[in-house]
Amino acid sequence: MDRMFRVLSFWTGIFSVMFYVGDMVTTSILFLAQTAFFLTLSYLNLSERLYMYIFGAYLTVFFVGFTYYTTFLLEPGFGH
């Protein structure tokens, strides 16, 4: 399971670089923080159950934050 967190850190790192190249610095920093989080967790050698609990908590926080953002903060850019 620790290898999967390394895979997650690899892909969030790729996204971070791509966002930076696309001049989306704030999003790049957010994904860089996620990369550091996943990479740090991958080297802790926790139990597989704890890795699943952490990933479930991560997904819960993401979905709540994304729903809040899209409901209350996002200004639609279509239909000009």
Short mmCIF file of N, CA, C and O in Angstrom, two decimals:
data_model
loop_
_atom_site.label_atom_id
_atom_site.label_comp_id
_atom_site.label_asym_id
_atom_site.label_seq_id
_atom_site.Cartn_x
_atom_site.Cartn_y
_atom_site.Cartn_z
N MET A 1 0.82 -1.19 0.00
CA MET A 1 0.00 0.00 0.00
C MET A 1 0.87 1.25 0.00
O MET A 1 0.47 2.28 -0.54
N ASP A 2 2.03 1.17 0.60
CA ASP A 2 2.91 2.34 0.62
C ASP A 2 3.36 2.71 -0.79
O ASP A 2 3.55 3.88 -1.10
N ARG A 3 3.46 1.71 -1.67
CA ARG A 3 3.84 2.00 -3.06
C ARG A 3 2.75 2.78 -3.79
O ARG A 3 3.04 3.61 -4.66
N MET A 4 1.50 2.53 -3.44
CA MET A 4 0.41 3.26 -4.08
C MET A 4 0.44 4.73 -3.68
O MET A 4 0.11 5.61 -4.47
N PHE A 5 0.86 5.02 -2.45
CA PHE A 5 0.99 6.42 -2.05
C PHE A 5 2.15 7.08 -2.78
O PHE A 5 2.11 8.27 -3.06
N ARG A 6 3.18 6.31 -3.12
CA ARG A 6 4.27 6.85 -3.94
C ARG A 6 3.77 7.13 -5.35
O ARG A 6 4.16 8.13 -5.97
N VAL A 7 2.91 6.26 -5.86
CA VAL A 7 2.32 6.50 -7.18
C VAL A 7 1.46 7.75 -7.15
O VAL A 7 1.51 8.59 -8.06
N LEU A 8 0.67 7.92 -6.09
CA LEU A 8 -0.14 9.14 -5.94
C LEU A 8 0.74 10.37 -5.87
O LEU A 8 0.43 11.41 -6.47
N SER A 9 1.85 10.28 -5.16
CA SER A 9 2.75 11.44 -5.06
C SER A 9 3.40 11.73 -6.42
O SER A 9 3.60 12.89 -6.77
N PHE A 10 3.69 10.70 -7.19
CA PHE A 10 4.24 10.91 -8.52
C PHE A 10 3.26 11.68 -9.40
O PHE A 10 3.61 12.68 -10.03
N TRP A 11 2.00 11.22 -9.43
CA TRP A 11 1.02 11.87 -10.30
C TRP A 11 0.65 13.26 -9.83
O TRP A 11 0.45 14.16 -10.65
N THR A 12 0.55 13.48 -8.52
CA THR A 12 0.28 14.85 -8.05
C THR A 12 1.48 15.75 -8.34
O THR A 12 1.31 16.94 -8.60
N GLY A 13 2.68 15.18 -8.32
CA GLY A 13 3.86 15.96 -8.71
C GLY A 13 3.83 16.35 -10.17
O GLY A 13 4.17 17.48 -10.54
N ILE A 14 3.42 15.41 -11.03
CA ILE A 14 3.28 15.71 -12.46
C ILE A 14 2.25 16.81 -12.67
O ILE A 14 2.46 17.76 -13.43
N PHE A 15 1.11 16.69 -11.99
CA PHE A 15 0.08 17.72 -12.11
C PHE A 15 0.59 19.06 -11.61
O PHE A 15 0.28 20.11 -12.19
N SER A 16 1.38 19.06 -10.54
CA SER A 16 1.94 20.29 -10.01
C SER A 16 2.83 20.98 -11.03
O SER A 16 2.74 22.19 -11.24
N VAL A 17 3.67 20.21 -11.69
CA VAL A 17 4.55 20.78 -12.72
C VAL A 17 3.73 21.32 -13.88
O VAL A 17 3.99 22.43 -14.39
N MET A 18 2.73 20.57 -14.31
CA MET A 18 1.90 21.02 -15.44
C MET A 18 1.12 22.28 -15.10
O MET A 18 0.98 23.18 -15.94
N PHE A 19 0.60 22.36 -13.88
CA PHE A 19 -0.10 23.58 -13.47
C PHE A 19 0.85 24.77 -13.41
O PHE A 19 0.49 25.89 -13.76
N TYR A 20 2.08 24.53 -12.97
CA TYR A 20 3.06 25.61 -12.91
C TYR A 20 3.42 26.10 -14.31
O TYR A 20 3.51 27.30 -14.56
N VAL A 21 3.61 25.16 -15.24
CA VAL A 21 3.91 25.53 -16.62
C VAL A 21 2.74 26.29 -17.23
O VAL A 21 2.93 27.21 -18.03
N GLY A 22 1.53 25.94 -16.85
CA GLY A 22 0.34 26.60 -17.36
C GLY A 22 0.02 27.89 -16.63
O GLY A 22 -1.06 28.45 -16.82
N ASP A 23 0.93 28.38 -15.81
CA ASP A 23 0.80 29.65 -15.09
C ASP A 23 -0.38 29.64 -14.11
O ASP A 23 -1.07 30.64 -13.94
N MET A 24 -0.59 28.50 -13.47
CA MET A 24 -1.60 28.37 -12.42
C MET A 24 -0.87 28.07 -11.12
O MET A 24 -0.87 26.95 -10.61
N VAL A 25 -0.23 29.10 -10.58
CA VAL A 25 0.71 28.92 -9.47
C VAL A 25 0.02 28.44 -8.20
O VAL A 25 0.53 27.57 -7.49
N THR A 26 -1.15 28.98 -7.89
CA THR A 26 -1.84 28.59 -6.66
C THR A 26 -2.21 27.11 -6.70
O THR A 26 -2.00 26.39 -5.71
N THR A 27 -2.73 26.65 -7.81
CA THR A 27 -3.08 25.24 -7.95
C THR A 27 -1.83 24.37 -7.92
O THR A 27 -1.84 23.27 -7.36
N SER A 28 -0.75 24.87 -8.49
CA SER A 28 0.51 24.14 -8.47
C SER A 28 1.02 23.95 -7.04
O SER A 28 1.47 22.86 -6.68
N ILE A 29 0.90 24.97 -6.23
CA ILE A 29 1.34 24.87 -4.83
C ILE A 29 0.46 23.88 -4.06
O ILE A 29 0.94 23.10 -3.24
N LEU A 30 -0.84 23.90 -4.34
CA LEU A 30 -1.76 22.96 -3.70
C LEU A 30 -1.38 21.53 -4.03
O LEU A 30 -1.32 20.67 -3.14
N PHE A 31 -1.09 21.25 -5.29
CA PHE A 31 -0.71 19.90 -5.68
C PHE A 31 0.68 19.54 -5.19
O PHE A 31 0.95 18.37 -4.91
N LEU A 32 1.56 20.50 -5.05
CA LEU A 32 2.88 20.23 -4.48
C LEU A 32 2.76 19.84 -3.01
O LEU A 32 3.47 18.94 -2.54
N ALA A 33 1.84 20.48 -2.29
CA ALA A 33 1.60 20.11 -0.89
C ALA A 33 1.05 18.69 -0.80
O ALA A 33 1.44 17.91 0.08
N GLN A 34 0.15 18.33 -1.72
CA GLN A 34 -0.38 16.96 -1.73
C GLN A 34 0.73 15.96 -2.06
O GLN A 34 0.76 14.86 -1.49
N THR A 35 1.64 16.34 -2.95
CA THR A 35 2.76 15.48 -3.28
C THR A 35 3.62 15.21 -2.05
O THR A 35 3.99 14.07 -1.76
N ALA A 36 3.93 16.26 -1.31
CA ALA A 36 4.73 16.10 -0.09
C ALA A 36 3.98 15.24 0.93
O ALA A 36 4.59 14.39 1.61
N PHE A 37 2.67 15.43 1.05
CA PHE A 37 1.86 14.66 1.99
C PHE A 37 1.89 13.18 1.64
O PHE A 37 2.16 12.33 2.50
N PHE A 38 1.65 12.85 0.37
CA PHE A 38 1.63 11.45 -0.04
C PHE A 38 3.02 10.82 0.05
O PHE A 38 3.14 9.65 0.46
N LEU A 39 4.04 11.56 -0.31
CA LEU A 39 5.39 11.01 -0.24
C LEU A 39 5.82 10.75 1.20
O LEU A 39 6.43 9.73 1.51
N THR A 40 5.47 11.66 2.09
CA THR A 40 5.78 11.47 3.51
C THR A 40 5.07 10.24 4.06
O THR A 40 5.66 9.43 4.77
N LEU A 41 3.79 10.10 3.73
CA LEU A 41 3.03 8.94 4.21
C LEU A 41 3.58 7.63 3.66
O LEU A 41 3.53 6.60 4.34
N SER A 42 4.07 7.65 2.45
CA SER A 42 4.52 6.40 1.83
C SER A 42 5.74 5.81 2.52
O SER A 42 5.94 4.60 2.47
N TYR A 43 6.53 6.65 3.18
CA TYR A 43 7.73 6.14 3.84
C TYR A 43 7.54 5.87 5.33
O TYR A 43 8.48 5.55 6.03
N LEU A 44 6.30 5.96 5.82
CA LEU A 44 6.05 5.69 7.24
C LEU A 44 5.85 4.21 7.54
O LEU A 44 5.89 3.81 8.71
N ASN A 45 5.64 3.39 6.51
CA ASN A 45 5.43 1.95 6.66
C ASN A 45 4.34 1.64 7.68
O ASN A 45 4.53 0.87 8.62
N LEU A 46 3.17 2.23 7.47
CA LEU A 46 2.02 1.98 8.34
C LEU A 46 1.33 0.70 7.92
O LEU A 46 1.66 0.09 6.90
N SER A 47 0.35 0.29 8.70
CA SER A 47 -0.41 -0.90 8.32
C SER A 47 -1.33 -0.56 7.15
O SER A 47 -1.66 0.60 6.91
N GLU A 48 -1.73 -1.60 6.44
CA GLU A 48 -2.58 -1.38 5.27
C GLU A 48 -3.93 -0.79 5.67
O GLU A 48 -4.49 0.04 4.95
N ARG A 49 -4.44 -1.20 6.80
CA ARG A 49 -5.71 -0.66 7.28
C ARG A 49 -5.60 0.84 7.56
O ARG A 49 -6.49 1.61 7.20
N LEU A 50 -4.50 1.26 8.16
CA LEU A 50 -4.33 2.68 8.45
C LEU A 50 -4.16 3.49 7.17
O LEU A 50 -4.67 4.61 7.07
N TYR A 51 -3.46 2.92 6.19
CA TYR A 51 -3.36 3.60 4.90
C TYR A 51 -4.74 3.80 4.27
O TYR A 51 -5.03 4.86 3.71
N MET A 52 -5.60 2.82 4.37
CA MET A 52 -6.96 2.94 3.83
C MET A 52 -7.76 3.98 4.59
O MET A 52 -8.52 4.75 4.00
N TYR A 53 -7.63 4.02 5.90
CA TYR A 53 -8.32 5.03 6.70
C TYR A 53 -7.86 6.44 6.34
O TYR A 53 -8.66 7.36 6.21
N ILE A 54 -6.56 6.62 6.17
CA ILE A 54 -6.01 7.92 5.80
C ILE A 54 -6.50 8.33 4.42
O ILE A 54 -6.88 9.49 4.21
N PHE A 55 -6.52 7.39 3.49
CA PHE A 55 -6.99 7.71 2.15
C PHE A 55 -8.47 8.05 2.15
O PHE A 55 -8.92 8.98 1.47
N GLY A 56 -9.25 7.34 2.94
CA GLY A 56 -10.68 7.65 3.06
C GLY A 56 -10.90 9.03 3.66
O GLY A 56 -11.78 9.78 3.22
N ALA A 57 -10.12 9.38 4.66
CA ALA A 57 -10.23 10.72 5.25
C ALA A 57 -9.82 11.79 4.25
O ALA A 57 -10.45 12.86 4.17
N TYR A 58 -8.78 11.51 3.48
CA TYR A 58 -8.34 12.45 2.44
C TYR A 58 -9.44 12.68 1.42
O TYR A 58 -9.71 13.82 1.03
N LEU A 59 -10.07 11.61 0.96
CA LEU A 59 -11.15 11.74 -0.02
C LEU A 59 -12.33 12.51 0.56
O LEU A 59 -12.95 13.32 -0.13
N THR A 60 -12.65 12.26 1.82
CA THR A 60 -13.76 12.97 2.46
C THR A 60 -13.49 14.47 2.52
O THR A 60 -14.35 15.28 2.17
N VAL A 61 -12.28 14.84 2.94
CA VAL A 61 -11.92 16.26 3.01
C VAL A 61 -11.94 16.88 1.62
O VAL A 61 -12.43 17.99 1.42
N PHE A 62 -11.43 16.16 0.62
CA PHE A 62 -11.43 16.68 -0.74
C PHE A 62 -12.85 16.92 -1.25
O PHE A 62 -13.15 17.98 -1.79
N PHE A 63 -13.73 15.93 -1.08
CA PHE A 63 -15.08 16.06 -1.61
C PHE A 63 -15.86 17.16 -0.90
O PHE A 63 -16.62 17.90 -1.54
N VAL A 64 -15.68 17.30 0.39
CA VAL A 64 -16.36 18.38 1.12
C VAL A 64 -15.83 19.73 0.65
O VAL A 64 -16.61 20.66 0.38
N GLY A 65 -14.51 19.86 0.51
CA GLY A 65 -13.92 21.12 0.04
C GLY A 65 -14.32 21.44 -1.39
O GLY A 65 -14.65 22.59 -1.71
N PHE A 66 -14.33 20.44 -2.26
CA PHE A 66 -14.69 20.66 -3.66
C PHE A 66 -16.16 21.04 -3.78
O PHE A 66 -16.52 21.94 -4.54
N THR A 67 -17.03 20.39 -3.02
CA THR A 67 -18.45 20.72 -3.05
C THR A 67 -18.69 22.12 -2.53
O THR A 67 -19.49 22.88 -3.10
N TYR A 68 -18.01 22.50 -1.46
CA TYR A 68 -18.14 23.86 -0.92
C TYR A 68 -17.69 24.89 -1.96
O TYR A 68 -18.36 25.89 -2.20
N TYR A 69 -16.54 24.61 -2.59
CA TYR A 69 -16.01 25.55 -3.58
C TYR A 69 -16.96 25.71 -4.76
O TYR A 69 -17.25 26.82 -5.18
N THR A 70 -17.43 24.60 -5.30
CA THR A 70 -18.28 24.69 -6.49
C THR A 70 -19.66 25.25 -6.16
O THR A 70 -20.30 25.85 -7.03
N THR A 71 -20.12 25.09 -4.93
CA THR A 71 -21.45 25.59 -4.57
C THR A 71 -21.43 27.06 -4.20
O THR A 71 -22.31 27.83 -4.63
N PHE A 72 -20.45 27.50 -3.43
CA PHE A 72 -20.48 28.84 -2.87
C PHE A 72 -19.46 29.82 -3.46
O PHE A 72 -19.67 31.02 -3.41
N LEU A 73 -18.34 29.34 -3.98
CA LEU A 73 -17.27 30.24 -4.40
C LEU A 73 -17.10 30.36 -5.91
O LEU A 73 -16.67 31.41 -6.39
N LEU A 74 -17.41 29.32 -6.64
CA LEU A 74 -17.17 29.31 -8.08
C LEU A 74 -18.15 30.22 -8.81
O LEU A 74 -19.35 30.16 -8.60
N GLU A 75 -17.59 31.07 -9.65
CA GLU A 75 -18.42 31.91 -10.51
C GLU A 75 -18.40 31.31 -11.90
O GLU A 75 -17.34 31.23 -12.52
N PRO A 76 -19.57 30.87 -12.38
CA PRO A 76 -19.60 30.21 -13.70
C PRO A 76 -19.05 31.11 -14.79
O PRO A 76 -19.37 32.29 -14.85
N GLY A 77 -18.24 30.55 -15.66
CA GLY A 77 -17.64 31.32 -16.74
C GLY A 77 -18.25 31.04 -18.08
O GLY A 77 -17.74 31.49 -19.11
N PHE A 78 -19.34 30.31 -18.12
CA PHE A 78 -19.96 30.00 -19.39
C PHE A 78 -21.18 30.90 -19.60
O PHE A 78 -21.71 31.47 -18.67
N GLY A 79 -21.63 31.03 -20.83
CA GLY A 79 -22.80 31.81 -21.14
C GLY A 79 -22.56 33.31 -21.13
O GLY A 79 -23.39 34.08 -20.68
N HIS A 80 -21.41 33.75 -21.61
CA HIS A 80 -21.08 35.17 -21.61
C HIS A 80 -22.08 35.95 -22.42
O HIS A 80 -22.21 35.86 -23.56
#
